[in-house]
Amino acid sequence: MRRRTTLRLPVALLPAFLTLHATPAAAQAAPIAPGIVGTWLLVSVLSERADGTRGEPFGPDPKGIVMFSGDGHFSLFQSRVDLPRLAANDRTRATPEEAMTIVRDSIAYFGTYAVDEAGRSLSMRLDGSTYANLQGGSVQRRIVTSLTAEEMRFSNPRTPSGMTLHTVWRRAPAREQRPT
Protein backbone atom coordinates (compact mmCIF):
# COMPACT_ATOMS: atom_id res chain seq x y z
CA MET A 1 0.00 0.00 0.00
CA ARG A 2 1.40 3.34 -1.04
CA ARG A 3 0.89 6.45 0.94
CA ARG A 4 0.71 9.81 -0.74
CA THR A 5 2.76 12.51 0.79
CA THR A 6 1.67 16.05 0.11
CA LEU A 7 3.27 19.31 1.02
CA ARG A 8 0.71 21.56 2.55
CA LEU A 9 1.37 25.24 2.71
CA PRO A 10 -0.39 26.75 5.68
CA VAL A 11 -3.19 28.98 4.49
CA ALA A 12 -1.82 31.91 6.52
CA LEU A 13 1.45 31.86 4.52
CA LEU A 14 -0.16 31.67 1.09
CA PRO A 15 -0.66 35.46 0.60
CA ALA A 16 2.97 36.15 1.57
CA PHE A 17 4.19 33.43 -0.79
CA LEU A 18 2.17 34.83 -3.69
CA THR A 19 3.35 38.38 -2.98
CA LEU A 20 7.01 37.34 -3.06
CA HIS A 21 6.64 35.66 -6.41
CA ALA A 22 4.50 38.42 -7.92
CA THR A 23 6.65 41.39 -6.88
CA PRO A 24 9.07 41.58 -9.88
CA ALA A 25 6.28 41.27 -12.42
CA ALA A 26 4.11 43.73 -10.54
CA ALA A 27 6.96 46.26 -10.38
CA GLN A 28 7.58 45.88 -14.10
CA ALA A 29 3.89 46.40 -14.85
CA ALA A 30 3.60 49.61 -12.79
CA PRO A 31 2.20 52.49 -14.85
CA ILE A 32 4.83 54.50 -16.73
CA ALA A 33 3.10 57.89 -16.91
CA PRO A 34 3.25 58.87 -13.24
CA GLY A 35 6.61 57.14 -12.72
CA ILE A 36 8.66 59.08 -15.27
CA VAL A 37 7.58 62.56 -14.23
CA GLY A 38 10.52 64.46 -12.76
CA THR A 39 14.22 64.91 -13.37
CA TRP A 40 16.60 62.09 -14.23
CA LEU A 41 20.41 62.07 -14.46
CA LEU A 42 22.26 60.08 -17.10
CA VAL A 43 24.12 56.98 -15.92
CA SER A 44 25.06 55.29 -19.21
CA VAL A 45 24.34 55.07 -22.92
CA LEU A 46 25.27 51.90 -24.78
CA SER A 47 24.98 51.64 -28.56
CA GLU A 48 24.37 48.49 -30.53
CA ARG A 49 24.62 48.21 -34.32
CA ALA A 50 22.95 45.56 -36.49
CA ASP A 51 26.31 43.78 -36.92
CA GLY A 52 26.61 43.39 -33.12
CA THR A 53 29.18 46.16 -32.64
CA ARG A 54 28.73 47.88 -29.27
CA GLY A 55 30.00 51.17 -27.96
CA GLU A 56 29.55 54.09 -25.60
CA PRO A 57 28.74 57.10 -27.81
CA PHE A 58 29.12 59.55 -24.90
CA GLY A 59 31.99 57.71 -23.23
CA PRO A 60 32.14 55.66 -20.02
CA ASP A 61 31.07 58.56 -17.77
CA PRO A 62 28.49 60.60 -19.74
CA LYS A 63 26.79 63.78 -18.57
CA GLY A 64 23.10 64.27 -19.12
CA ILE A 65 19.69 65.11 -17.86
CA VAL A 66 16.13 64.46 -18.97
CA MET A 67 13.05 66.12 -17.50
CA PHE A 68 9.48 64.92 -17.98
CA SER A 69 6.63 67.20 -16.91
CA GLY A 70 3.24 65.94 -15.86
CA ASP A 71 1.58 67.77 -18.76
CA GLY A 72 3.52 65.95 -21.52
CA HIS A 73 6.63 68.07 -22.14
CA PHE A 74 10.22 66.86 -21.97
CA SER A 75 13.76 68.16 -22.39
CA LEU A 76 16.97 66.14 -22.80
CA PHE A 77 20.72 66.85 -22.88
CA GLN A 78 23.52 64.27 -23.26
CA SER A 79 27.27 64.68 -23.78
CA ARG A 80 30.71 63.29 -23.14
CA VAL A 81 32.20 64.53 -19.91
CA ASP A 82 35.23 65.93 -21.77
CA LEU A 83 33.68 68.34 -24.30
CA PRO A 84 36.34 70.88 -25.32
CA ARG A 85 36.34 74.47 -24.19
CA LEU A 86 36.47 76.85 -27.14
CA ALA A 87 39.83 78.56 -27.54
CA ALA A 88 38.18 81.84 -28.66
CA ASN A 89 35.76 81.75 -25.69
CA ASP A 90 33.05 82.67 -28.23
CA ARG A 91 30.72 79.99 -29.57
CA THR A 92 30.35 81.83 -32.89
CA ARG A 93 34.12 81.49 -33.49
CA ALA A 94 34.69 77.79 -32.80
CA THR A 95 37.36 76.14 -34.90
CA PRO A 96 36.14 73.42 -37.30
CA GLU A 97 37.71 70.78 -35.03
CA GLU A 98 36.04 72.19 -31.90
CA ALA A 99 32.67 72.42 -33.64
CA MET A 100 32.93 68.86 -35.00
CA THR A 101 33.79 67.46 -31.58
CA ILE A 102 30.91 69.25 -29.88
CA VAL A 103 28.39 68.17 -32.53
CA ARG A 104 29.64 64.57 -32.49
CA ASP A 105 29.81 64.24 -28.71
CA SER A 106 26.62 65.95 -27.53
CA ILE A 107 22.90 66.20 -28.27
CA ALA A 108 20.03 68.19 -26.83
CA TYR A 109 16.38 68.20 -27.77
CA PHE A 110 12.95 69.00 -26.38
CA GLY A 111 9.32 68.50 -27.25
CA THR A 112 6.24 66.64 -26.14
CA TYR A 113 5.65 63.02 -25.21
CA ALA A 114 2.79 60.57 -24.80
CA VAL A 115 2.83 57.26 -22.93
CA ASP A 116 1.62 53.96 -24.38
CA GLU A 117 1.11 51.90 -21.23
CA ALA A 118 0.19 48.71 -23.12
CA GLY A 119 3.28 48.93 -25.33
CA ARG A 120 5.51 50.11 -22.43
CA SER A 121 6.76 52.94 -24.61
CA LEU A 122 6.99 56.70 -25.06
CA SER A 123 6.16 58.55 -28.27
CA MET A 124 8.24 61.71 -28.52
CA ARG A 125 7.70 64.61 -30.91
CA LEU A 126 10.79 66.82 -31.13
CA ASP A 127 10.13 70.55 -31.39
CA GLY A 128 13.79 71.58 -31.21
CA SER A 129 17.20 69.94 -31.31
CA THR A 130 20.91 70.67 -31.66
CA TYR A 131 20.67 68.12 -34.51
CA ALA A 132 18.15 69.98 -36.67
CA ASN A 133 17.43 66.92 -38.84
CA LEU A 134 15.39 65.52 -35.94
CA GLN A 135 13.05 68.51 -35.68
CA GLY A 136 9.57 68.14 -37.09
CA GLY A 137 10.25 64.60 -38.26
CA SER A 138 8.30 61.51 -37.43
CA VAL A 139 7.42 60.68 -33.85
CA GLN A 140 10.26 58.88 -32.09
CA ARG A 141 9.66 55.87 -29.90
CA ARG A 142 11.44 54.88 -26.70
CA ILE A 143 10.79 51.46 -25.20
CA VAL A 144 10.76 51.55 -21.40
CA THR A 145 12.54 48.37 -20.35
CA SER A 146 12.60 49.06 -16.60
CA LEU A 147 11.17 51.71 -14.29
CA THR A 148 11.48 51.97 -10.52
CA ALA A 149 11.24 54.98 -8.22
CA GLU A 150 15.01 55.50 -8.55
CA GLU A 151 16.00 54.11 -11.98
CA MET A 152 14.65 54.26 -15.52
CA ARG A 153 15.94 52.33 -18.52
CA PHE A 154 14.78 52.79 -22.07
CA SER A 155 15.89 51.86 -25.56
CA ASN A 156 15.81 53.96 -28.70
CA PRO A 157 15.44 51.34 -31.43
CA ARG A 158 15.66 53.69 -34.39
CA THR A 159 18.41 56.30 -34.47
CA PRO A 160 19.26 58.12 -37.72
CA SER A 161 22.67 56.38 -37.71
CA GLY A 162 21.04 52.93 -37.64
CA MET A 163 21.92 51.90 -34.11
CA THR A 164 19.90 51.06 -31.03
CA LEU A 165 20.68 53.04 -27.88
CA HIS A 166 20.16 51.58 -24.40
CA THR A 167 20.03 54.37 -21.82
CA VAL A 168 20.07 54.20 -18.02
CA TRP A 169 18.94 57.12 -15.84
CA ARG A 170 18.79 57.63 -12.08
CA ARG A 171 16.32 59.97 -10.43
CA ALA A 172 17.85 63.33 -9.48
CA PRO A 173 17.84 64.04 -5.78
CA ALA A 174 15.51 66.77 -4.56
CA ARG A 175 17.14 70.13 -4.02
CA GLU A 176 16.33 72.69 -1.39
CA GLN A 177 14.72 75.90 -2.57
CA ARG A 178 17.28 78.64 -2.96
CA PRO A 179 16.52 82.15 -1.72
CA THR A 180 15.81 84.68 -4.46
XYZ file of N, CA and C in Angstrom:
540
model
N 0.836 -1.170 0.000
C 0.000 0.000 0.000
C 0.883 1.235 0.000
N 0.626 2.112 -0.944
C 1.397 3.340 -1.040
C 0.672 4.475 -0.346
N 1.462 5.256 0.318
C 0.893 6.455 0.941
C 1.299 7.667 0.127
N 0.389 8.561 -0.075
C 0.707 9.808 -0.745
C 1.181 10.822 0.286
N 2.252 11.453 -0.079
C 2.763 12.506 0.786
C 2.528 13.825 0.061
N 1.925 14.744 0.724
C 1.672 16.051 0.111
C 2.280 17.135 0.975
N 2.756 18.146 0.315
C 3.273 19.312 1.016
C 2.121 20.290 1.131
N 1.812 20.625 2.337
C 0.714 21.564 2.554
C 1.276 22.878 3.050
N 0.957 23.909 2.326
C 1.371 25.245 2.707
C 0.283 25.807 3.599
N 0.639 26.192 4.799
C -0.389 26.750 5.681
C -1.092 27.918 4.994
N -2.369 27.957 5.138
C -3.188 28.984 4.494
C -2.723 30.383 4.870
N -2.265 30.590 6.064
C -1.824 31.912 6.521
C -0.594 32.390 5.744
N 0.239 31.466 5.248
C 1.448 31.857 4.519
C 1.212 32.041 3.023
N 0.110 31.601 2.519
C -0.158 31.673 1.092
C -0.108 33.097 0.539
N -0.754 34.105 1.154
C -0.658 35.465 0.598
C 0.780 35.984 0.545
N 1.578 35.706 1.562
C 2.971 36.154 1.568
C 3.758 35.463 0.460
N 3.529 34.185 0.256
C 4.194 33.432 -0.792
C 3.857 34.002 -2.163
N 2.590 34.276 -2.403
C 2.169 34.829 -3.685
C 2.730 36.229 -3.906
N 2.808 37.023 -2.872
C 3.355 38.377 -2.984
C 4.825 38.334 -3.358
N 5.591 37.444 -2.741
C 7.007 37.341 -3.056
C 7.231 36.984 -4.509
N 6.461 36.092 -5.029
C 6.636 35.659 -6.406
C 6.038 36.629 -7.409
N 5.130 37.486 -7.000
C 4.504 38.421 -7.921
C 5.201 39.774 -7.952
N 6.058 40.068 -6.988
C 6.652 41.392 -6.879
C 7.408 41.844 -8.125
N 8.361 41.083 -8.701
C 9.069 41.584 -9.877
C 8.142 41.888 -11.041
N 7.206 41.033 -11.314
C 6.279 41.272 -12.424
C 5.403 42.473 -12.134
N 4.962 42.603 -10.895
C 4.113 43.734 -10.543
C 4.882 45.037 -10.672
N 6.154 45.047 -10.263
C 6.961 46.262 -10.376
C 7.166 46.623 -11.840
N 7.381 45.654 -12.677
C 7.584 45.877 -14.100
C 6.311 46.394 -14.747
N 5.155 46.018 -14.242
C 3.889 46.402 -14.850
C 3.331 47.703 -14.273
N 4.060 48.351 -13.364
C 3.598 49.614 -12.790
C 3.418 50.635 -13.911
N 2.441 51.497 -13.800
C 2.202 52.490 -14.854
C 3.421 53.378 -15.096
N 3.689 53.675 -16.347
C 4.830 54.497 -16.733
C 4.551 55.974 -16.487
N 3.385 56.452 -16.905
C 3.097 57.891 -16.913
C 3.424 58.592 -15.600
N 2.911 58.144 -14.466
C 3.252 58.873 -13.239
C 4.697 58.632 -12.793
N 5.269 57.505 -13.174
C 6.606 57.139 -12.722
C 7.734 57.905 -13.370
N 7.549 58.390 -14.599
C 8.657 59.082 -15.272
C 8.705 60.567 -14.979
N 7.617 61.123 -14.462
C 7.578 62.563 -14.226
C 8.669 62.962 -13.233
N 9.445 63.962 -13.612
C 10.517 64.455 -12.760
C 11.802 64.601 -13.541
N 12.891 64.684 -12.795
C 14.215 64.915 -13.367
C 15.078 63.685 -13.169
N 15.768 63.286 -14.237
C 16.600 62.086 -14.233
C 18.003 62.450 -14.712
N 19.019 61.855 -14.094
C 20.412 62.074 -14.462
C 20.950 60.871 -15.223
N 21.735 61.137 -16.235
C 22.260 60.085 -17.099
C 23.313 59.240 -16.385
N 23.156 57.931 -16.483
C 24.120 56.981 -15.916
C 24.973 56.387 -17.029
N 24.314 55.899 -18.102
C 25.061 55.289 -19.206
C 24.232 55.274 -20.480
N 24.955 55.245 -21.599
C 24.344 55.065 -22.918
C 25.191 54.041 -23.652
N 24.585 52.932 -24.021
C 25.270 51.896 -24.785
C 24.638 51.813 -26.160
N 25.481 51.758 -27.187
C 24.979 51.637 -28.556
C 25.182 50.215 -29.051
N 24.282 49.826 -29.943
C 24.371 48.488 -30.531
C 23.976 48.592 -32.000
N 24.882 48.189 -32.871
C 24.616 48.209 -34.316
C 24.090 46.850 -34.763
N 23.521 46.803 -35.954
C 22.950 45.565 -36.492
C 23.985 44.444 -36.584
N 25.262 44.801 -36.813
C 26.308 43.779 -36.920
C 26.823 43.299 -35.557
N 26.217 43.809 -34.460
C 26.608 43.387 -33.119
C 27.647 44.278 -32.460
N 28.198 45.238 -33.199
C 29.177 46.162 -32.640
C 28.533 46.995 -31.538
N 29.238 47.102 -30.405
C 28.726 47.878 -29.271
C 29.691 49.008 -28.948
N 29.155 50.050 -28.334
C 30.003 51.171 -27.963
C 29.342 52.051 -26.924
N 30.047 53.093 -26.549
C 29.553 54.093 -25.603
C 29.672 55.454 -26.294
N 28.631 55.888 -26.996
C 28.739 57.102 -27.807
C 29.063 58.369 -27.018
N 28.788 58.399 -25.734
C 29.118 59.549 -24.905
C 30.182 59.198 -23.863
N 30.902 58.115 -24.114
C 31.989 57.712 -23.234
C 31.512 56.942 -22.012
N 32.475 56.501 -21.183
C 32.144 55.665 -20.022
C 31.507 56.436 -18.857
N 31.598 57.759 -18.870
C 31.066 58.565 -17.769
C 30.305 59.759 -18.356
N 29.181 59.507 -19.042
C 28.494 60.603 -19.737
C 27.817 61.580 -18.782
N 27.564 62.773 -19.295
C 26.795 63.777 -18.566
C 25.439 63.870 -19.248
N 24.397 64.088 -18.478
C 23.105 64.271 -19.117
C 21.982 64.419 -18.129
N 20.886 64.898 -18.653
C 19.692 65.112 -17.857
C 18.483 64.997 -18.783
N 17.402 64.444 -18.261
C 16.130 64.456 -18.970
C 15.063 64.820 -17.948
N 14.144 65.681 -18.375
C 13.055 66.116 -17.499
C 11.738 65.845 -18.202
N 10.825 65.180 -17.485
C 9.479 64.918 -17.976
C 8.497 65.665 -17.088
N 7.653 66.493 -17.693
C 6.632 67.203 -16.913
C 5.351 66.370 -16.910
N 4.499 66.656 -15.967
C 3.236 65.938 -15.858
C 2.259 66.272 -16.973
N 2.503 67.380 -17.684
C 1.584 67.771 -18.763
C 2.096 67.391 -20.156
N 3.111 66.507 -20.234
C 3.519 65.949 -21.516
C 4.666 66.640 -22.225
N 5.444 67.459 -21.542
C 6.627 68.073 -22.138
C 7.885 67.388 -21.608
N 8.953 67.431 -22.408
C 10.221 66.863 -21.966
C 11.371 67.676 -22.545
N 12.526 67.525 -21.922
C 13.756 68.160 -22.389
C 14.905 67.225 -22.056
N 15.867 67.076 -22.985
C 16.971 66.136 -22.801
C 18.280 66.768 -23.243
N 19.352 66.483 -22.506
C 20.717 66.854 -22.882
C 21.619 65.679 -22.550
N 22.536 65.328 -23.492
C 23.517 64.266 -23.262
C 24.839 64.693 -23.890
N 25.954 64.376 -23.201
C 27.265 64.677 -23.777
C 28.347 63.819 -23.135
N 29.508 63.847 -23.764
C 30.708 63.292 -23.143
C 31.101 64.226 -22.021
N 31.778 63.715 -21.038
C 32.205 64.534 -19.907
C 33.331 65.497 -20.325
N 34.050 65.172 -21.382
C 35.235 65.935 -21.767
C 35.034 66.801 -23.019
N 33.871 67.429 -23.174
C 33.682 68.344 -24.300
C 34.735 69.454 -24.217
N 35.282 69.862 -25.364
C 36.339 70.879 -25.320
C 35.802 72.277 -25.014
N 36.615 73.046 -24.334
C 36.339 74.473 -24.186
C 36.794 75.131 -25.485
N 36.115 76.166 -25.899
C 36.467 76.854 -27.140
C 37.615 77.824 -26.883
N 38.643 77.729 -27.707
C 39.830 78.565 -27.536
C 39.479 80.050 -27.607
N 38.553 80.437 -28.482
C 38.176 81.839 -28.656
C 37.244 82.326 -27.550
N 36.733 81.418 -26.732
C 35.760 81.755 -25.691
C 34.538 82.463 -26.281
N 34.186 82.086 -27.505
C 33.048 82.671 -28.230
C 32.479 81.563 -29.114
N 31.263 81.139 -28.834
C 30.718 79.989 -29.572
C 30.539 80.269 -31.059
N 30.486 81.511 -31.459
C 30.353 81.831 -32.887
C 31.697 81.757 -33.612
N 32.794 81.557 -32.873
C 34.121 81.494 -33.492
C 34.830 80.177 -33.186
N 34.080 79.101 -33.040
C 34.688 77.787 -32.795
C 35.489 77.369 -34.019
N 36.596 76.695 -33.779
C 37.361 76.141 -34.898
C 36.568 74.974 -35.482
N 36.841 74.582 -36.726
C 36.140 73.416 -37.295
C 36.299 72.164 -36.439
N 37.476 71.958 -35.863
C 37.713 70.777 -35.029
C 36.884 70.841 -33.744
N 36.831 72.015 -33.116
C 36.039 72.186 -31.900
C 34.558 71.957 -32.195
N 34.088 72.557 -33.283
C 32.673 72.425 -33.645
C 32.320 70.967 -33.941
N 33.179 70.269 -34.674
C 32.934 68.856 -35.003
C 32.868 68.004 -33.743
N 33.771 68.236 -32.813
C 33.791 67.457 -31.577
C 32.522 67.693 -30.768
N 32.108 68.934 -30.659
C 30.912 69.254 -29.882
C 29.664 68.657 -30.526
N 29.548 68.748 -31.841
C 28.387 68.172 -32.528
C 28.382 66.654 -32.407
N 29.543 66.044 -32.552
C 29.641 64.574 -32.487
C 29.378 64.038 -31.082
N 29.808 64.770 -30.067
C 29.812 64.245 -28.705
C 28.733 64.806 -27.790
N 27.720 65.446 -28.357
C 26.622 65.952 -27.529
C 25.336 66.034 -28.341
N 24.223 66.032 -27.636
C 22.905 66.202 -28.269
C 21.967 66.799 -27.223
N 21.081 67.648 -27.699
C 20.035 68.189 -26.830
C 18.783 68.314 -27.680
N 17.649 68.003 -27.084
C 16.381 68.202 -27.768
C 15.259 68.307 -26.760
N 14.122 68.833 -27.240
C 12.954 69.002 -26.379
C 11.707 68.854 -27.214
N 10.589 68.638 -26.538
C 9.322 68.504 -27.245
C 8.235 67.998 -26.325
N 7.351 67.195 -26.903
C 6.242 66.636 -26.142
C 6.301 65.110 -26.219
N 5.653 64.485 -25.236
C 5.647 63.024 -25.206
C 4.265 62.517 -24.817
N 4.004 61.278 -25.207
C 2.792 60.568 -24.804
C 3.218 59.162 -24.395
N 2.500 58.589 -23.454
C 2.827 57.264 -22.935
C 1.869 56.232 -23.510
N 2.416 55.119 -23.966
C 1.625 53.956 -24.380
C 1.859 52.891 -23.309
N 0.941 52.834 -22.350
C 1.111 51.897 -21.226
C 1.133 50.450 -21.713
N 0.259 50.097 -22.643
C 0.189 48.712 -23.120
C 1.476 48.307 -23.831
N 2.052 49.219 -24.603
C 3.283 48.934 -25.330
C 4.543 49.252 -24.543
N 4.380 49.742 -23.291
C 5.506 50.109 -22.430
C 6.475 51.025 -23.183
N 5.910 52.068 -23.810
C 6.763 52.940 -24.605
C 6.332 54.404 -24.506
N 7.232 55.270 -24.971
C 6.988 56.704 -25.063
C 7.022 57.098 -26.527
N 6.117 57.945 -26.937
C 6.156 58.549 -28.266
C 6.588 59.991 -28.054
N 7.662 60.390 -28.738
C 8.235 61.710 -28.520
C 8.244 62.501 -29.826
N 7.673 63.693 -29.767
C 7.705 64.609 -30.906
C 8.704 65.710 -30.562
N 9.729 65.854 -31.398
C 10.788 66.823 -31.135
C 10.453 68.168 -31.769
N 10.408 69.198 -30.925
C 10.131 70.554 -31.392
C 11.409 71.340 -31.633
N 12.506 70.924 -31.025
C 13.792 71.582 -31.209
C 14.913 70.636 -30.868
N 16.068 70.823 -31.539
C 17.204 69.943 -31.311
C 18.487 70.593 -31.787
N 19.611 70.232 -31.158
C 20.910 70.668 -31.662
C 21.253 69.926 -32.947
N 20.549 68.844 -33.242
C 20.672 68.122 -34.511
C 19.368 68.394 -35.259
N 19.373 69.455 -36.050
C 18.153 69.976 -36.668
C 17.412 68.952 -37.528
N 18.094 67.941 -38.020
C 17.434 66.921 -38.838
C 16.337 66.182 -38.077
N 16.404 66.205 -36.749
C 15.395 65.517 -35.936
C 14.110 66.328 -35.769
N 14.187 67.641 -35.916
C 13.047 68.513 -35.685
C 11.941 68.286 -36.701
N 10.719 68.234 -36.203
C 9.572 68.139 -37.093
C 9.453 66.835 -37.850
N 10.303 65.894 -37.588
C 10.245 64.604 -38.264
C 9.168 63.715 -37.665
N 9.276 62.446 -37.957
C 8.296 61.506 -37.429
C 8.457 61.354 -35.916
N 7.406 60.907 -35.288
C 7.424 60.682 -33.845
C 8.456 59.609 -33.536
N 9.251 59.848 -32.510
C 10.260 58.881 -32.093
C 9.709 58.034 -30.956
N 10.157 56.799 -30.911
C 9.658 55.869 -29.902
C 10.788 55.438 -28.987
N 10.509 55.404 -27.688
C 11.438 54.884 -26.697
C 10.718 53.752 -25.979
N 11.368 52.614 -25.880
C 10.787 51.464 -25.202
C 11.298 51.448 -23.767
N 10.390 51.553 -22.813
C 10.762 51.553 -21.400
C 10.968 50.101 -20.993
N 12.222 49.759 -20.686
C 12.538 48.369 -20.346
C 12.517 48.125 -18.850
N 12.637 49.191 -18.054
C 12.598 49.064 -16.605
C 12.317 50.431 -16.003
N 11.476 50.453 -14.973
C 11.173 51.708 -14.290
C 10.890 51.422 -12.827
N 11.722 52.012 -11.966
C 11.482 51.970 -10.523
C 11.451 53.418 -10.040
N 11.258 53.621 -8.759
C 11.239 54.983 -8.216
C 12.583 55.677 -8.410
N 13.672 54.907 -8.480
C 15.011 55.501 -8.551
C 15.753 55.291 -9.864
N 15.279 54.390 -10.735
C 15.995 54.107 -11.976
C 15.030 53.912 -13.136
N 15.418 54.444 -14.298
C 14.648 54.256 -15.524
C 15.619 53.802 -16.614
N 15.172 52.818 -17.373
C 15.939 52.326 -18.523
C 15.023 52.350 -19.728
N 15.547 52.888 -20.835
C 14.785 52.788 -22.072
C 15.715 52.591 -23.252
N 15.143 52.090 -24.327
C 15.885 51.860 -25.563
C 15.305 52.723 -26.661
N 16.192 53.217 -27.498
C 15.814 53.963 -28.697
C 16.153 53.046 -29.866
N 15.156 52.358 -30.421
C 15.437 51.335 -31.426
C 15.677 51.865 -32.840
N 15.628 53.184 -33.020
C 15.658 53.688 -34.392
C 16.373 55.036 -34.462
N 17.691 55.040 -34.346
C 18.409 56.302 -34.472
C 18.707 56.568 -35.948
N 18.939 57.821 -36.323
C 19.265 58.120 -37.724
C 20.516 57.400 -38.222
N 21.436 57.063 -37.308
C 22.669 56.378 -37.714
C 22.513 54.861 -37.767
N 21.305 54.358 -37.509
C 21.043 52.932 -37.644
C 21.412 52.088 -36.444
N 21.587 52.686 -35.304
C 21.920 51.902 -34.111
C 20.784 51.969 -33.099
N 20.819 51.046 -32.162
C 19.897 51.055 -31.028
C 20.669 51.572 -29.827
N 20.059 52.499 -29.091
C 20.680 53.036 -27.880
C 19.945 52.507 -26.661
N 20.697 52.045 -25.676
C 20.156 51.579 -24.399
C 20.636 52.575 -23.341
N 19.698 53.278 -22.724
C 20.034 54.373 -21.817
C 19.550 54.070 -20.405
N 20.395 54.381 -19.431
C 20.066 54.200 -18.016
C 20.111 55.572 -17.342
N 19.069 55.852 -16.563
C 18.938 57.116 -15.837
C 18.698 56.819 -14.366
N 19.147 57.722 -13.493
C 18.785 57.633 -12.080
C 18.078 58.929 -11.700
N 17.102 58.798 -10.813
C 16.315 59.974 -10.426
C 17.217 60.989 -9.731
N 17.071 62.253 -10.115
C 17.848 63.325 -9.484
C 17.346 63.544 -8.061
N 18.275 63.774 -7.153
C 17.845 64.041 -5.779
C 17.128 65.391 -5.695
N 16.226 65.499 -4.759
C 15.510 66.765 -4.557
C 16.489 67.807 -4.040
N 16.298 69.034 -4.461
C 17.143 70.135 -4.024
C 16.336 71.083 -3.168
N 16.997 71.693 -2.220
C 16.331 72.686 -1.394
C 16.067 73.936 -2.228
N 14.993 74.629 -1.902
C 14.715 75.898 -2.570
C 15.790 76.903 -2.216
N 16.267 77.612 -3.201
C 17.277 78.640 -2.955
C 16.585 79.986 -2.791
N 17.118 80.808 -1.898
C 16.515 82.149 -1.724
C 16.683 82.971 -2.994
N 15.727 83.831 -3.255
C 15.812 84.684 -4.462
C 16.384 86.034 -4.155
